[in-house]
Structure formats: C-alpha cells, structure tokens
Amino acid sequence: MKSAVSSSLFFHSKNLLKPNPLSRLESVFLPKPSLRSIVKLPSSSTTSGLRSISSSSMASSFKPEQARVPSALPLPAPPLTKFNIGLCQLSVTADKSRNISHAKKAIEEAASKGAKLVLLPEIWNSPYSNDSFPVYAEEIDAGGDASPSTAMLSEVSKRLKITIIGGSIPERVGDRLYNTCCVFGSDGELKAKHRKIHLFDIDIPGKITFMESKTLTAGETPTIVDTDVGRIGIGICYDIRFQELAMIYAARGAHLLCYPGAFNMTTGPLHWELLQRARATDNQLYVATCSPARDSGAGYTAWGHSTLIGPFGEVLATTEHEEAIIIAEIDYSILEQRRTSLPLNKQRRGDLYQLVDVQRLNSK
Ligand SMILES: NC(=O)CC(=O)C(=O)O
C-alpha cells in the first residue's frame, strides 16, 4: 500500500505542461486573412472547382439545421466564462478508506489552488478489476454509510463550494453493477449520475484482454448536466471512442465534455490523446480527462496522462503517468470565437446525413 497523500506528492500542472500550443494556435488565428477569405468567399465564386460557402446557400440547399435531429440547441450562456479546472490524477490502492481520504485531500488541494471544477479518475476507490468491482461497489442512491465515497464528494463539494465530477466508482443496484460517475453541485447535491454506456470489452492477444461485461451492466442514457461551471456532457473512458455520444452532447449545447478514464499501456499511447483531440476538434468544445496514476504492479496498468483539450484541438495542459493535480484555465468565450472562425455548424450537410438523438426525439 502506498503512503498517505502529502501535498508533496502532487504537482501543479505548470511544472508539467507540455509547451502550450495555444500560442501557436493564436498565431494561426491572428493573421486571419486565410480564415477570413474562407468564410467571406462570395457565394458565386469557386476556387479550384470547390463549391463556395455562404450561409444563405447553406441554409437553403444544404439544410445544416437538419443535420441534427432534433435540431441542435444554441450554446447556452454559461454562469461564468473563465474558471480553473482541477484534474486529480490519483494513485489507487486496495485500501478503500485510504483511497477516499486520498481523493478528499487531492480535491481540497485543487480547490486551494483555485479550481472551481474538480475531475477525478475512473474507478478511484477500487482497483480496476472484475474481481474488485463487486467488493468495492456502493449503493449510491442509499447514500450515507452505503456509499462512503459519494458521501465524501457531497460533503467536500458543499464545504468548498465547488462542482465535482466524481470520476467513477462501482455502483450496486440490486444484483447489478455499474461503472458510475456522480456529479455534485457546489451545494453538495447530487446533480447527475452517468453509468458507463459502452462497456470495455477488448481482446488483443498477447497485449490486453479485459471484459467489463463479465461483471458490469451498461448504462442506458447519455448524461448532460447544467452546473455552476457550464453545461457538461459526461462519458466514462471507453465512452470516448463513440463519437456519436460527443456529437449528441454538442448538439445539446455542451461547453465541456468530461471523461474520467483509465486507458491502458496498449491503447493509451496510440489513442488516448488522439480521441480527446478528435472529440474536442469535431465538436468545437473543451474536453477534460482524468486517469488514475500508473501502478505497474497492478493487474490493470493505467496509462495516466490526464489532459485538458481546447476547442481547436489544442492540448492546454497535460501530465505524465505519476500522481499529479493539473490546474488549468477554461475560457468559454473562446467557443464562440472558434465557431465563428470555422462555422462547422452552418456548414453541415443535413441534405446528406443526420445524427438522431433518440432520447431527445422520443421525449418530444
Ligand atoms: N478502459 C476503458 O474503458 C477504455 C480503454 O482502455 C480503451 O478504450 O482502450
């Protein structure tokens, strides 16, 4: 078992940031002529045979508003535009009460460094294994002693007046187990619960075999929640591979997608950052992820590399595989800027394809 947390175990992201590419991106945006010329092409002009774009022709014949069914909601005005997010990349042990007190101290440290939103890793109160899930599972809806992990999250979010996306823990409901993320508002109330929709069943011979479906049941609904720090869509780890979920959240007006996740040593190096940047770039919103720290002696070795991605696909803050607390700024005013400069939402071809949000459609 690892020693209890001390603040020296944690690092401010500034020490660990990769060179911030935003400055490079700004220089892409600042000379604006190239982008302006794309947007301002007169509707009659063509370049090398490419069809020109103007919002009037798109609205009439390309039907961008019909590319999302029901139509996409406008981006809501967030309660605040700029704030700090804290990503707590935590070590996880077999000692559940240590994991809970460790997470509590990390949240307190993130808040003391200015985080108004804190994100925890996937399965932070238990080892990530099918043998452990039933043993560590909690009855979240019962609360109190039946769910010490979420009782802690509720207490700390209320005391510190912050929003917490509580990573995930194994949840028991009758004879079923779920991989569940709880969102607590700054009043300590449980605002939303996301049960991992896509179970992680993988078999790459000689590399990694893991079947979550041996013990877990898949969740049934996408989860998007209005908080003090904006509208947030939730996915857990493998959920990030399914772009339709992220597209649905974007069409419902999400500012930020949060994915607690524990990628592994086979897929992590190739896919983890790629998927985060893809979800952010395609949907022109922020994406935040949080992994457990790596424990090479564990049955399942997590890749680490918790990250914040901006709406142009830029890595704003990241870390390696050790324990870390990343503190990074989110600025929602960038969302409209990016969407104005690169107006994907006005350029979709609703005449050629449509994304159907089944839940929203059926609730009409
Ligand atoms: N652990 C997961 O849920 C997902 C993962 O590791 C992968 O998709 O790869």
mmCIF file of C-alpha atoms and ligand atoms in Angstrom:
data_model
loop_
_atom_site.group_PDB
_atom_site.id
_atom_site.type_symbol
_atom_site.label_atom_id
_atom_site.label_comp_id
_atom_site.label_asym_id
_atom_site.label_seq_id
_atom_site.Cartn_x
_atom_site.Cartn_y
_atom_site.Cartn_z
ATOM 1 C CA MET A 1 0.000 0.000 0.000
ATOM 2 C CA LYS A 2 1.287 3.432 -0.812
ATOM 3 C CA SER A 3 1.748 6.056 1.862
ATOM 4 C CA ALA A 4 -0.987 8.552 2.603
ATOM 5 C CA VAL A 5 -1.125 11.637 0.485
ATOM 6 C CA SER A 6 1.004 14.595 1.260
ATOM 7 C CA SER A 7 0.952 17.732 -0.779
ATOM 8 C CA SER A 8 4.458 16.982 -1.978
ATOM 9 C CA LEU A 9 3.042 14.086 -3.955
ATOM 10 C CA PHE A 10 1.151 16.496 -6.110
ATOM 11 C CA PHE A 11 2.414 18.817 -8.741
ATOM 12 C CA HIS A 12 0.953 21.958 -10.134
ATOM 13 C CA SER A 13 0.366 21.494 -13.820
ATOM 14 C CA LYS A 14 2.600 24.434 -14.677
ATOM 15 C CA ASN A 15 5.596 22.241 -13.894
ATOM 16 C CA LEU A 16 4.371 19.509 -16.137
ATOM 17 C CA LEU A 17 2.761 21.249 -19.051
ATOM 18 C CA LYS A 18 3.912 20.393 -22.477
ATOM 19 C CA PRO A 19 4.810 23.579 -24.345
ATOM 20 C CA ASN A 20 1.427 25.251 -24.557
ATOM 21 C CA PRO A 21 0.448 25.126 -28.219
ATOM 22 C CA LEU A 22 -2.204 27.798 -27.776
ATOM 23 C CA SER A 23 0.339 30.456 -28.597
ATOM 24 C CA ARG A 24 0.972 28.703 -31.884
ATOM 25 C CA LEU A 25 -2.753 28.379 -32.451
ATOM 26 C CA GLU A 26 -3.291 32.047 -31.770
ATOM 27 C CA SER A 27 -0.808 32.777 -34.485
ATOM 28 C CA VAL A 28 -2.875 30.576 -36.786
ATOM 29 C CA PHE A 29 -5.894 32.650 -35.932
ATOM 30 C CA LEU A 30 -4.297 36.059 -35.719
ATOM 31 C CA PRO A 31 -3.113 36.557 -39.304
ATOM 32 C CA LYS A 32 -6.802 35.998 -40.070
ATOM 33 C CA PRO A 33 -6.603 36.598 -43.865
ATOM 34 C CA SER A 34 -6.620 32.894 -44.671
ATOM 35 C CA LEU A 35 -9.588 32.115 -42.425
ATOM 36 C CA ARG A 36 -11.424 35.265 -43.368
ATOM 37 C CA SER A 37 -11.005 34.504 -47.008
ATOM 38 C CA ILE A 38 -12.546 31.086 -46.482
ATOM 39 C CA VAL A 39 -15.583 32.492 -44.724
ATOM 40 C CA LYS A 40 -16.003 35.532 -46.927
ATOM 41 C CA LEU A 41 -15.884 33.911 -50.334
ATOM 42 C CA PRO A 42 -18.729 35.383 -52.335
ATOM 43 C CA SER A 43 -21.422 32.809 -52.961
ATOM 44 C CA SER A 44 -20.793 32.801 -56.698
ATOM 45 C CA SER A 45 -17.029 32.285 -56.574
ATOM 46 C CA THR A 46 -15.241 28.980 -56.811
ATOM 47 C CA THR A 47 -11.675 28.026 -56.037
ATOM 48 C CA SER A 48 -10.145 25.132 -57.915
ATOM 49 C CA GLY A 49 -13.597 23.765 -58.563
ATOM 50 C CA LEU A 50 -14.521 23.796 -54.864
ATOM 51 C CA ARG A 51 -18.007 24.993 -54.098
ATOM 52 C CA SER A 52 -18.010 28.297 -52.278
ATOM 53 C CA ILE A 53 -19.696 28.689 -48.897
ATOM 54 C CA SER A 54 -22.160 31.306 -47.831
ATOM 55 C CA SER A 55 -24.607 30.917 -45.020
ATOM 56 C CA SER A 56 -27.594 31.748 -47.267
ATOM 57 C CA SER A 57 -26.865 28.991 -49.792
ATOM 58 C CA MET A 58 -26.117 26.521 -46.971
ATOM 59 C CA ALA A 59 -29.377 27.270 -45.215
ATOM 60 C CA SER A 60 -31.427 26.874 -48.369
ATOM 61 C CA SER A 61 -29.966 23.800 -50.030
ATOM 62 C CA PHE A 62 -27.548 22.097 -47.613
ATOM 63 C CA LYS A 63 -30.021 22.172 -44.690
ATOM 64 C CA PRO A 64 -27.379 22.367 -41.913
ATOM 65 C CA GLU A 65 -30.115 22.728 -39.283
ATOM 66 C CA GLN A 66 -31.415 19.281 -40.306
ATOM 67 C CA ALA A 67 -28.059 17.549 -39.777
ATOM 68 C CA ARG A 68 -29.044 17.166 -36.116
ATOM 69 C CA VAL A 69 -32.397 15.594 -35.244
ATOM 70 C CA PRO A 70 -33.914 17.241 -33.246
ATOM 71 C CA SER A 71 -32.154 20.460 -34.301
ATOM 72 C CA ALA A 72 -29.054 21.446 -32.344
ATOM 73 C CA LEU A 73 -29.652 23.733 -29.384
ATOM 74 C CA PRO A 74 -27.753 27.025 -29.305
ATOM 75 C CA LEU A 75 -24.798 27.206 -26.931
ATOM 76 C CA PRO A 76 -26.285 28.491 -23.654
ATOM 77 C CA ALA A 77 -24.697 31.434 -21.839
ATOM 78 C CA PRO A 78 -22.594 29.789 -19.104
ATOM 79 C CA PRO A 79 -22.938 31.059 -15.499
ATOM 80 C CA LEU A 80 -19.283 32.063 -15.650
ATOM 81 C CA THR A 81 -16.922 32.411 -18.581
ATOM 82 C CA LYS A 82 -13.494 31.786 -17.089
ATOM 83 C CA PHE A 83 -12.531 29.435 -14.290
ATOM 84 C CA ASN A 84 -9.920 26.864 -13.293
ATOM 85 C CA ILE A 85 -10.442 23.139 -13.588
ATOM 86 C CA GLY A 86 -8.514 20.665 -11.414
ATOM 87 C CA LEU A 87 -7.713 17.199 -12.755
ATOM 88 C CA CYS A 88 -6.676 14.904 -9.895
ATOM 89 C CA GLN A 89 -4.607 12.022 -11.260
ATOM 90 C CA LEU A 90 -4.630 9.801 -8.181
ATOM 91 C CA SER A 91 -2.869 6.638 -7.114
ATOM 92 C CA VAL A 92 -5.381 3.925 -6.254
ATOM 93 C CA THR A 93 -4.723 1.120 -3.774
ATOM 94 C CA ALA A 94 -6.597 -1.891 -2.412
ATOM 95 C CA ASP A 95 -7.406 0.132 0.731
ATOM 96 C CA LYS A 96 -10.760 1.771 0.101
ATOM 97 C CA SER A 97 -10.760 4.136 3.076
ATOM 98 C CA ARG A 98 -7.270 5.325 2.148
ATOM 99 C CA ASN A 99 -8.486 5.916 -1.438
ATOM 100 C CA ILE A 100 -11.367 8.024 -0.132
ATOM 101 C CA SER A 101 -9.239 10.156 2.195
ATOM 102 C CA HIS A 102 -6.571 10.467 -0.510
ATOM 103 C CA ALA A 103 -9.140 11.730 -3.034
ATOM 104 C CA LYS A 104 -10.546 14.135 -0.438
ATOM 105 C CA LYS A 105 -7.123 15.693 0.192
ATOM 106 C CA ALA A 106 -6.479 15.992 -3.524
ATOM 107 C CA ILE A 107 -9.815 17.762 -4.075
ATOM 108 C CA GLU A 108 -9.026 20.135 -1.206
ATOM 109 C CA GLU A 109 -5.634 20.864 -2.680
ATOM 110 C CA ALA A 110 -7.092 21.515 -6.144
ATOM 111 C CA ALA A 111 -9.683 23.873 -4.633
ATOM 112 C CA SER A 112 -6.998 25.682 -2.618
ATOM 113 C CA LYS A 113 -5.207 26.302 -5.918
ATOM 114 C CA GLY A 114 -8.313 27.904 -7.392
ATOM 115 C CA ALA A 115 -10.194 25.029 -9.048
ATOM 116 C CA LYS A 116 -13.953 25.643 -9.272
ATOM 117 C CA LEU A 117 -14.455 22.307 -11.020
ATOM 118 C CA VAL A 118 -12.624 19.141 -10.000
ATOM 119 C CA LEU A 119 -12.488 15.938 -12.036
ATOM 120 C CA LEU A 120 -11.485 12.566 -10.548
ATOM 121 C CA PRO A 121 -10.322 9.384 -12.332
ATOM 122 C CA GLU A 122 -12.304 6.361 -13.466
ATOM 123 C CA ILE A 123 -12.635 3.782 -10.594
ATOM 124 C CA TRP A 124 -10.691 5.741 -7.980
ATOM 125 C CA ASN A 125 -11.962 3.949 -4.841
ATOM 126 C CA SER A 126 -11.152 0.409 -6.003
ATOM 127 C CA PRO A 127 -8.596 -1.497 -8.056
ATOM 128 C CA TYR A 128 -9.743 -1.738 -11.679
ATOM 129 C CA SER A 129 -10.608 -5.435 -11.910
ATOM 130 C CA ASN A 130 -13.652 -7.620 -12.319
ATOM 131 C CA ASP A 131 -12.801 -9.298 -9.008
ATOM 132 C CA SER A 132 -12.785 -5.963 -7.181
ATOM 133 C CA PHE A 133 -15.901 -4.320 -8.631
ATOM 134 C CA PRO A 134 -18.410 -6.386 -6.578
ATOM 135 C CA VAL A 135 -16.326 -5.990 -3.401
ATOM 136 C CA TYR A 136 -15.899 -2.209 -3.605
ATOM 137 C CA ALA A 137 -19.319 -1.394 -5.081
ATOM 138 C CA GLU A 138 -21.556 1.079 -3.232
ATOM 139 C CA GLU A 139 -25.291 1.696 -3.169
ATOM 140 C CA ILE A 140 -25.111 5.283 -4.303
ATOM 141 C CA ASP A 141 -28.826 6.008 -4.090
ATOM 142 C CA ALA A 142 -28.930 4.850 -0.465
ATOM 143 C CA GLY A 143 -26.148 7.349 0.407
ATOM 144 C CA GLY A 144 -24.554 7.689 3.867
ATOM 145 C CA ASP A 145 -22.797 4.549 5.077
ATOM 146 C CA ALA A 146 -23.949 2.631 2.000
ATOM 147 C CA SER A 147 -21.878 4.986 -0.161
ATOM 148 C CA PRO A 148 -18.913 6.468 1.745
ATOM 149 C CA SER A 149 -17.220 7.563 -1.493
ATOM 150 C CA THR A 150 -20.108 9.734 -2.678
ATOM 151 C CA ALA A 151 -20.847 10.929 0.879
ATOM 152 C CA MET A 152 -17.311 12.354 0.886
ATOM 153 C CA LEU A 153 -17.834 14.003 -2.521
ATOM 154 C CA SER A 154 -21.066 15.595 -1.365
ATOM 155 C CA GLU A 155 -19.525 16.924 1.852
ATOM 156 C CA VAL A 156 -16.433 18.351 0.211
ATOM 157 C CA SER A 157 -18.235 19.954 -2.753
ATOM 158 C CA LYS A 158 -20.602 21.739 -0.340
ATOM 159 C CA ARG A 159 -17.881 22.828 2.062
ATOM 160 C CA LEU A 160 -15.584 24.118 -0.670
ATOM 161 C CA LYS A 161 -18.440 25.391 -2.883
ATOM 162 C CA ILE A 162 -17.108 23.678 -5.972
ATOM 163 C CA THR A 163 -18.515 21.370 -8.634
ATOM 164 C CA ILE A 164 -17.121 17.834 -8.618
ATOM 165 C CA ILE A 165 -17.264 15.338 -11.458
ATOM 166 C CA GLY A 166 -16.607 12.379 -9.235
ATOM 167 C CA GLY A 167 -14.657 10.140 -11.588
ATOM 168 C CA SER A 168 -16.327 6.768 -11.301
ATOM 169 C CA ILE A 169 -16.871 4.029 -8.739
ATOM 170 C CA PRO A 170 -18.505 0.611 -8.974
ATOM 171 C CA GLU A 171 -22.224 1.027 -8.168
ATOM 172 C CA ARG A 172 -24.529 -1.729 -6.906
ATOM 173 C CA VAL A 173 -28.237 -1.703 -7.732
ATOM 174 C CA GLY A 174 -29.880 -4.976 -6.660
ATOM 175 C CA ASP A 175 -27.885 -7.719 -8.362
ATOM 176 C CA ARG A 176 -26.441 -5.373 -10.971
ATOM 177 C CA LEU A 177 -23.169 -3.476 -11.011
ATOM 178 C CA TYR A 178 -22.448 -0.307 -12.973
ATOM 179 C CA ASN A 179 -19.380 1.854 -13.556
ATOM 180 C CA THR A 180 -20.865 5.156 -12.390
ATOM 181 C CA CYS A 181 -19.875 8.809 -12.353
ATOM 182 C CA CYS A 182 -21.604 11.160 -9.883
ATOM 183 C CA VAL A 183 -21.732 14.910 -10.404
ATOM 184 C CA PHE A 184 -22.048 17.067 -7.289
ATOM 185 C CA GLY A 185 -23.001 20.728 -7.422
ATOM 186 C CA SER A 186 -21.464 23.427 -5.251
ATOM 187 C CA ASP A 187 -24.396 22.945 -2.839
ATOM 188 C CA GLY A 188 -23.353 19.328 -2.233
ATOM 189 C CA GLU A 189 -26.371 17.938 -4.088
ATOM 190 C CA LEU A 190 -26.065 15.001 -6.489
ATOM 191 C CA LYS A 191 -26.904 16.669 -9.794
ATOM 192 C CA ALA A 192 -26.407 13.741 -12.176
ATOM 193 C CA LYS A 193 -25.286 10.160 -12.372
ATOM 194 C CA HIS A 194 -23.742 8.691 -15.520
ATOM 195 C CA ARG A 195 -23.442 4.936 -15.869
ATOM 196 C CA LYS A 196 -20.799 3.910 -18.434
ATOM 197 C CA ILE A 197 -22.803 3.346 -21.592
ATOM 198 C CA HIS A 198 -20.228 1.425 -23.626
ATOM 199 C CA LEU A 199 -18.617 -1.422 -21.706
ATOM 200 C CA PHE A 200 -14.913 -2.015 -22.285
ATOM 201 C CA ASP A 201 -14.608 -5.473 -23.806
ATOM 202 C CA ILE A 202 -11.267 -5.814 -25.548
ATOM 203 C CA ASP A 203 -9.174 -8.750 -26.673
ATOM 204 C CA ILE A 204 -5.825 -8.006 -28.273
ATOM 205 C CA PRO A 205 -3.982 -11.334 -27.966
ATOM 206 C CA GLY A 206 -0.678 -11.066 -26.133
ATOM 207 C CA LYS A 207 -1.401 -7.477 -25.155
ATOM 208 C CA ILE A 208 -4.639 -6.895 -23.305
ATOM 209 C CA THR A 209 -7.831 -8.788 -22.624
ATOM 210 C CA PHE A 210 -10.452 -7.207 -20.397
ATOM 211 C CA MET A 211 -14.189 -7.875 -20.328
ATOM 212 C CA GLU A 212 -16.131 -5.373 -18.249
ATOM 213 C CA SER A 213 -19.318 -7.112 -19.348
ATOM 214 C CA LYS A 214 -18.348 -10.107 -17.164
ATOM 215 C CA THR A 215 -19.436 -8.127 -14.112
ATOM 216 C CA LEU A 216 -20.882 -4.783 -15.216
ATOM 217 C CA THR A 217 -24.133 -3.738 -16.828
ATOM 218 C CA ALA A 218 -24.152 -0.924 -19.390
ATOM 219 C CA GLY A 219 -25.852 2.370 -18.590
ATOM 220 C CA GLU A 220 -28.862 3.383 -20.621
ATOM 221 C CA THR A 221 -28.675 7.136 -21.039
ATOM 222 C CA PRO A 222 -26.370 9.930 -22.105
ATOM 223 C CA THR A 223 -25.804 12.385 -19.252
ATOM 224 C CA ILE A 224 -25.540 16.126 -19.662
ATOM 225 C CA VAL A 225 -25.812 18.465 -16.729
ATOM 226 C CA ASP A 226 -26.075 22.209 -16.104
ATOM 227 C CA THR A 227 -23.657 23.270 -13.375
ATOM 228 C CA ASP A 228 -22.166 26.465 -11.929
ATOM 229 C CA VAL A 229 -19.336 25.948 -14.420
ATOM 230 C CA GLY A 230 -21.321 25.361 -17.572
ATOM 231 C CA ARG A 231 -23.181 22.599 -19.382
ATOM 232 C CA ILE A 232 -21.155 19.398 -19.125
ATOM 233 C CA GLY A 233 -21.541 16.117 -21.018
ATOM 234 C CA ILE A 234 -20.228 13.039 -19.214
ATOM 235 C CA GLY A 235 -18.630 9.881 -20.594
ATOM 236 C CA ILE A 236 -16.527 7.228 -18.890
ATOM 237 C CA CYS A 237 -13.340 6.009 -20.564
ATOM 238 C CA TYR A 238 -14.459 3.677 -23.400
ATOM 239 C CA ASP A 239 -17.413 6.049 -23.997
ATOM 240 C CA ILE A 240 -14.868 8.459 -25.541
ATOM 241 C CA ARG A 241 -14.436 6.115 -28.521
ATOM 242 C CA PHE A 242 -18.044 6.665 -29.599
ATOM 243 C CA GLN A 243 -18.152 9.979 -31.355
ATOM 244 C CA GLU A 244 -21.939 9.914 -31.629
ATOM 245 C CA LEU A 245 -22.225 10.439 -27.865
ATOM 246 C CA ALA A 246 -19.988 13.515 -28.006
ATOM 247 C CA MET A 247 -21.937 14.824 -31.018
ATOM 248 C CA ILE A 248 -25.202 14.424 -29.121
ATOM 249 C CA TYR A 249 -23.772 16.375 -26.188
ATOM 250 C CA ALA A 250 -22.548 19.115 -28.517
ATOM 251 C CA ALA A 251 -25.991 19.308 -30.136
ATOM 252 C CA ARG A 252 -27.489 19.667 -26.648
ATOM 253 C CA GLY A 253 -25.312 22.721 -26.028
ATOM 254 C CA ALA A 254 -22.414 21.299 -24.006
ATOM 255 C CA HIS A 255 -19.494 23.627 -23.271
ATOM 256 C CA LEU A 256 -17.288 20.873 -21.909
ATOM 257 C CA LEU A 257 -17.077 17.078 -22.061
ATOM 258 C CA CYS A 258 -15.571 15.271 -19.075
ATOM 259 C CA TYR A 259 -14.265 11.729 -19.384
ATOM 260 C CA PRO A 260 -12.853 10.017 -16.312
ATOM 261 C CA GLY A 261 -10.815 7.238 -17.951
ATOM 262 C CA ALA A 262 -8.227 4.558 -17.387
ATOM 263 C CA PHE A 263 -6.732 3.765 -20.773
ATOM 264 C CA ASN A 264 -4.059 1.080 -20.774
ATOM 265 C CA MET A 265 -0.485 0.566 -21.916
ATOM 266 C CA THR A 266 -1.530 -0.818 -25.319
ATOM 267 C CA THR A 267 -4.178 1.642 -26.451
ATOM 268 C CA GLY A 268 -3.125 4.608 -24.295
ATOM 269 C CA PRO A 269 -0.028 5.668 -26.243
ATOM 270 C CA LEU A 270 -1.836 5.491 -29.581
ATOM 271 C CA HIS A 271 -5.393 6.513 -28.860
ATOM 272 C CA TRP A 272 -5.849 8.465 -25.612
ATOM 273 C CA GLU A 273 -4.772 11.932 -26.733
ATOM 274 C CA LEU A 274 -5.939 11.326 -30.306
ATOM 275 C CA LEU A 275 -9.503 10.579 -29.180
ATOM 276 C CA GLN A 276 -9.640 13.564 -26.828
ATOM 277 C CA ARG A 277 -8.410 15.941 -29.508
ATOM 278 C CA ALA A 278 -10.815 14.462 -32.041
ATOM 279 C CA ARG A 279 -13.842 14.876 -29.751
ATOM 280 C CA ALA A 280 -12.832 18.480 -28.986
ATOM 281 C CA THR A 281 -11.991 19.435 -32.569
ATOM 282 C CA ASP A 282 -15.048 17.883 -34.192
ATOM 283 C CA ASN A 283 -17.427 19.381 -31.670
ATOM 284 C CA GLN A 284 -15.604 22.666 -31.013
ATOM 285 C CA LEU A 285 -15.760 22.431 -27.241
ATOM 286 C CA TYR A 286 -13.489 21.680 -24.286
ATOM 287 C CA VAL A 287 -12.628 18.095 -23.351
ATOM 288 C CA ALA A 288 -11.177 17.147 -19.955
ATOM 289 C CA THR A 289 -9.971 13.690 -18.949
ATOM 290 C CA CYS A 290 -8.709 12.240 -15.699
ATOM 291 C CA SER A 291 -6.902 8.918 -15.249
ATOM 292 C CA PRO A 292 -5.618 7.053 -12.216
ATOM 293 C CA ALA A 293 -1.843 7.326 -11.789
ATOM 294 C CA ARG A 294 0.093 4.355 -13.123
ATOM 295 C CA ASP A 295 0.825 1.425 -10.824
ATOM 296 C CA SER A 296 2.982 -1.030 -12.785
ATOM 297 C CA GLY A 297 2.328 -3.708 -10.149
ATOM 298 C CA ALA A 298 -1.447 -3.570 -10.577
ATOM 299 C CA GLY A 299 -3.397 -6.159 -12.556
ATOM 300 C CA TYR A 300 -4.507 -3.365 -14.912
ATOM 301 C CA THR A 301 -1.902 -0.730 -15.664
ATOM 302 C CA ALA A 302 -3.361 2.698 -16.387
ATOM 303 C CA TRP A 303 -1.773 4.955 -18.996
ATOM 304 C CA GLY A 304 -2.206 8.167 -16.968
ATOM 305 C CA HIS A 305 -1.830 11.396 -18.993
ATOM 306 C CA SER A 306 -4.866 13.308 -17.706
ATOM 307 C CA THR A 307 -5.410 16.217 -20.065
ATOM 308 C CA LEU A 308 -7.376 19.358 -20.894
ATOM 309 C CA ILE A 309 -8.038 20.000 -24.589
ATOM 310 C CA GLY A 310 -9.321 23.273 -26.028
ATOM 311 C CA PRO A 311 -11.987 23.711 -28.712
ATOM 312 C CA PHE A 312 -9.440 23.874 -31.548
ATOM 313 C CA GLY A 313 -7.980 20.506 -30.543
ATOM 314 C CA GLU A 314 -5.078 22.079 -28.673
ATOM 315 C CA VAL A 315 -3.512 20.361 -25.639
ATOM 316 C CA LEU A 316 -3.851 23.056 -22.976
ATOM 317 C CA ALA A 317 -2.493 21.062 -20.058
ATOM 318 C CA THR A 318 -1.350 17.508 -19.540
ATOM 319 C CA THR A 319 0.873 15.335 -17.390
ATOM 320 C CA GLU A 320 2.761 12.042 -17.480
ATOM 321 C CA HIS A 321 1.805 8.934 -15.507
ATOM 322 C CA GLU A 322 2.640 9.804 -11.883
ATOM 323 C CA GLU A 323 0.272 11.379 -9.395
ATOM 324 C CA ALA A 324 -0.482 14.984 -10.281
ATOM 325 C CA ILE A 325 -3.000 17.725 -9.863
ATOM 326 C CA ILE A 326 -3.398 19.712 -13.045
ATOM 327 C CA ILE A 327 -4.845 23.186 -12.616
ATOM 328 C CA ALA A 328 -5.740 24.793 -15.932
ATOM 329 C CA GLU A 329 -7.931 27.630 -17.141
ATOM 330 C CA ILE A 330 -11.088 27.159 -19.172
ATOM 331 C CA ASP A 331 -12.361 30.201 -21.082
ATOM 332 C CA TYR A 332 -15.749 29.631 -22.692
ATOM 333 C CA SER A 333 -15.577 32.893 -24.665
ATOM 334 C CA ILE A 334 -13.189 31.017 -26.989
ATOM 335 C CA LEU A 335 -16.016 28.667 -28.012
ATOM 336 C CA GLU A 336 -17.961 31.311 -29.943
ATOM 337 C CA GLN A 337 -14.740 32.691 -31.421
ATOM 338 C CA ARG A 338 -13.714 29.319 -32.762
ATOM 339 C CA ARG A 339 -17.192 28.557 -34.053
ATOM 340 C CA THR A 340 -17.373 31.912 -35.815
ATOM 341 C CA SER A 341 -13.993 31.453 -37.447
ATOM 342 C CA LEU A 342 -14.720 27.889 -38.512
ATOM 343 C CA PRO A 343 -18.543 27.678 -38.722
ATOM 344 C CA LEU A 344 -18.979 23.899 -38.901
ATOM 345 C CA ASN A 345 -22.497 24.118 -37.509
ATOM 346 C CA LYS A 346 -23.572 26.207 -40.501
ATOM 347 C CA GLN A 347 -21.772 24.004 -42.971
ATOM 348 C CA ARG A 348 -23.165 20.578 -42.156
ATOM 349 C CA ARG A 349 -24.967 18.747 -44.953
ATOM 350 C CA GLY A 350 -28.348 17.903 -43.476
ATOM 351 C CA ASP A 351 -29.353 17.020 -47.022
ATOM 352 C CA LEU A 352 -26.809 14.159 -46.951
ATOM 353 C CA TYR A 353 -26.622 12.904 -43.338
ATOM 354 C CA GLN A 354 -28.312 13.265 -39.961
ATOM 355 C CA LEU A 355 -27.434 12.474 -36.358
ATOM 356 C CA VAL A 356 -30.526 11.380 -34.459
ATOM 357 C CA ASP A 357 -30.579 11.959 -30.692
ATOM 358 C CA VAL A 358 -33.032 9.143 -29.936
ATOM 359 C CA GLN A 359 -33.657 10.173 -26.326
ATOM 360 C CA ARG A 360 -34.399 13.809 -27.172
ATOM 361 C CA LEU A 361 -36.534 12.807 -30.137
ATOM 362 C CA ASN A 362 -38.623 10.407 -28.034
ATOM 363 C CA SER A 363 -39.098 12.929 -25.252
ATOM 364 C CA LYS A 364 -40.737 15.438 -27.613
HETATM 365 N N1 LIG B 1 -10.609 1.220 -20.024
HETATM 366 C C1 LIG B 1 -11.501 1.630 -20.926
HETATM 367 O O1 LIG B 1 -12.678 1.745 -20.637
HETATM 368 C C2 LIG B 1 -11.118 2.001 -22.315
HETATM 369 C C3 LIG B 1 -9.767 1.698 -22.843
HETATM 370 O O2 LIG B 1 -8.791 1.437 -22.143
HETATM 371 C C4 LIG B 1 -9.649 1.754 -24.310
HETATM 372 O O3 LIG B 1 -10.642 2.087 -24.975
HETATM 373 O O4 LIG B 1 -8.594 1.432 -24.848
#
